[in-house]
Amino acid sequence: MVSLGRLIDVWGTPEFNRVAKAELNRLPAGVLPLQQGLKQSSHVSDEPFSVVILNVSETEEELRIKCSVFYAGIIAGCSCADDPTPTGTINEHCEVEFLIDKQTTELSVCKLI
């Protein structure tokens, strides 16, 4: 489980967006549904991803942070010496919603688009 208690601490302050972006960009890639968001490639690249915050809302139980995630994918070939598949990366994008429980500070992630 990933805990983001720092975001609960800064919620409602001018620092929230800056801290939220930094914390979300530090998440392990495995926490995000990046593989499910691929549209043009077949595997997620090891390159870093970037989170852009679109909207933040609050319920009694949680903070909801809707984000665009920009990352790179690759089209995997057979890796043979004569494989004509290019090894470059392809830009990918998906939208996710981060849900942070106010009591436990635990994070859950939902893929939106």
CSV table of C-alpha atoms in Angstrom, one decimal:
chain,number,residue,atom,x,y,z
A,1,MET,CA,0.0,0.0,0.0
A,2,VAL,CA,1.1,3.5,-0.8
A,3,SER,CA,0.4,6.2,1.8
A,4,LEU,CA,0.3,9.9,0.9
A,5,GLY,CA,-0.2,11.5,4.3
A,6,ARG,CA,1.7,14.6,3.3
A,7,LEU,CA,-1.0,15.5,0.9
A,8,ILE,CA,-3.6,15.4,3.6
A,9,ASP,CA,-1.4,17.7,5.7
A,10,VAL,CA,-1.2,20.4,3.0
A,11,TRP,CA,-4.7,20.1,1.7
A,12,GLY,CA,-6.3,23.5,1.5
A,13,THR,CA,-3.0,25.4,1.5
A,14,PRO,CA,-1.4,27.2,-1.4
A,15,GLU,CA,1.3,24.5,-1.3
A,16,PHE,CA,-1.1,21.7,-2.2
A,17,ASN,CA,-0.7,21.6,-6.0
A,18,ARG,CA,3.1,21.8,-5.9
A,19,VAL,CA,3.4,19.1,-3.2
A,20,ALA,CA,0.8,16.9,-4.9
A,21,LYS,CA,2.6,17.0,-8.2
A,22,ALA,CA,5.9,16.2,-6.6
A,23,GLU,CA,4.5,13.3,-4.6
A,24,LEU,CA,2.5,11.8,-7.5
A,25,ASN,CA,5.5,12.0,-9.8
A,26,ARG,CA,7.5,10.1,-7.2
A,27,LEU,CA,5.1,7.1,-7.1
A,28,PRO,CA,6.4,3.8,-8.4
A,29,ALA,CA,5.2,3.3,-12.0
A,30,GLY,CA,3.7,-0.1,-10.9
A,31,VAL,CA,1.1,1.7,-8.9
A,32,LEU,CA,-0.4,3.4,-12.0
A,33,PRO,CA,-2.5,1.6,-14.7
A,34,LEU,CA,-0.1,2.6,-17.4
A,35,GLN,CA,-0.1,-0.7,-19.3
A,36,GLN,CA,-3.9,-0.5,-19.5
A,37,GLY,CA,-3.7,3.0,-20.9
A,38,LEU,CA,-1.5,2.1,-23.8
A,39,LYS,CA,-3.0,3.1,-27.2
A,40,GLN,CA,-0.1,3.1,-29.7
A,41,SER,CA,2.5,0.7,-28.2
A,42,SER,CA,2.6,-2.6,-26.5
A,43,HIS,CA,4.7,-2.2,-23.4
A,44,VAL,CA,5.4,0.7,-20.9
A,45,SER,CA,8.9,2.0,-21.2
A,46,ASP,CA,11.2,2.4,-18.2
A,47,GLU,CA,11.4,6.2,-18.8
A,48,PRO,CA,9.9,8.4,-16.1
A,49,PHE,CA,6.3,9.5,-16.3
A,50,SER,CA,4.9,13.0,-15.7
A,51,VAL,CA,1.7,13.8,-13.9
A,52,VAL,CA,-0.4,17.0,-14.6
A,53,ILE,CA,-3.2,17.8,-12.1
A,54,LEU,CA,-6.5,18.6,-13.8
A,55,ASN,CA,-8.9,18.8,-10.9
A,56,VAL,CA,-9.0,18.2,-7.2
A,57,SER,CA,-12.1,17.6,-5.2
A,58,GLU,CA,-13.0,16.4,-1.7
A,59,THR,CA,-15.6,14.2,-0.1
A,60,GLU,CA,-16.0,13.4,3.6
A,61,GLU,CA,-13.9,10.3,3.2
A,62,GLU,CA,-11.3,11.2,0.6
A,63,LEU,CA,-9.4,13.6,-1.7
A,64,ARG,CA,-9.9,12.9,-5.4
A,65,ILE,CA,-7.2,14.1,-7.7
A,66,LYS,CA,-7.9,13.8,-11.5
A,67,CYS,CA,-4.7,13.8,-13.5
A,68,SER,CA,-3.2,13.3,-17.0
A,69,VAL,CA,-0.3,11.0,-17.0
A,70,PHE,CA,2.3,11.3,-19.8
A,71,TYR,CA,4.7,8.4,-20.3
A,72,ALA,CA,6.5,6.4,-23.0
A,73,GLY,CA,5.7,3.1,-24.5
A,74,ILE,CA,7.6,0.8,-26.8
A,75,ILE,CA,6.6,-1.7,-29.5
A,76,ALA,CA,8.3,-4.9,-28.5
A,77,GLY,CA,10.0,-6.9,-31.2
A,78,CYS,CA,11.8,-10.2,-31.0
A,79,SER,CA,15.1,-8.5,-30.3
A,80,CYS,CA,16.8,-10.5,-33.0
A,81,ALA,CA,19.8,-9.0,-34.8
A,82,ASP,CA,17.8,-8.6,-38.0
A,83,ASP,CA,14.6,-7.4,-36.3
A,84,PRO,CA,13.3,-4.3,-38.3
A,85,THR,CA,11.2,-3.1,-35.4
A,86,PRO,CA,12.4,0.3,-34.3
A,87,THR,CA,13.5,0.5,-30.7
A,88,GLY,CA,12.4,4.1,-30.1
A,89,THR,CA,9.7,5.1,-27.6
A,90,ILE,CA,6.2,6.4,-28.4
A,91,ASN,CA,4.5,9.0,-26.3
A,92,GLU,CA,1.5,7.8,-24.4
A,93,HIS,CA,-1.2,9.5,-22.3
A,94,CYS,CA,-4.0,8.4,-20.0
A,95,GLU,CA,-6.1,10.0,-17.4
A,96,VAL,CA,-6.4,8.6,-13.9
A,97,GLU,CA,-8.0,9.6,-10.6
A,98,PHE,CA,-6.1,9.3,-7.4
A,99,LEU,CA,-8.2,8.6,-4.3
A,100,ILE,CA,-6.6,9.3,-1.0
A,101,ASP,CA,-8.4,8.1,2.1
A,102,LYS,CA,-8.4,10.9,4.7
A,103,GLN,CA,-8.3,8.5,7.7
A,104,THR,CA,-5.7,6.0,6.5
A,105,THR,CA,-3.9,8.2,3.9
A,106,GLU,CA,-3.9,5.1,1.6
A,107,LEU,CA,-3.9,5.7,-2.1
A,108,SER,CA,-6.0,4.0,-4.7
A,109,VAL,CA,-5.9,4.7,-8.4
A,110,CYS,CA,-8.6,4.5,-11.1
A,111,LYS,CA,-8.0,4.6,-14.8
A,112,LEU,CA,-10.5,7.0,-16.4
A,113,ILE,CA,-9.5,7.3,-20.1
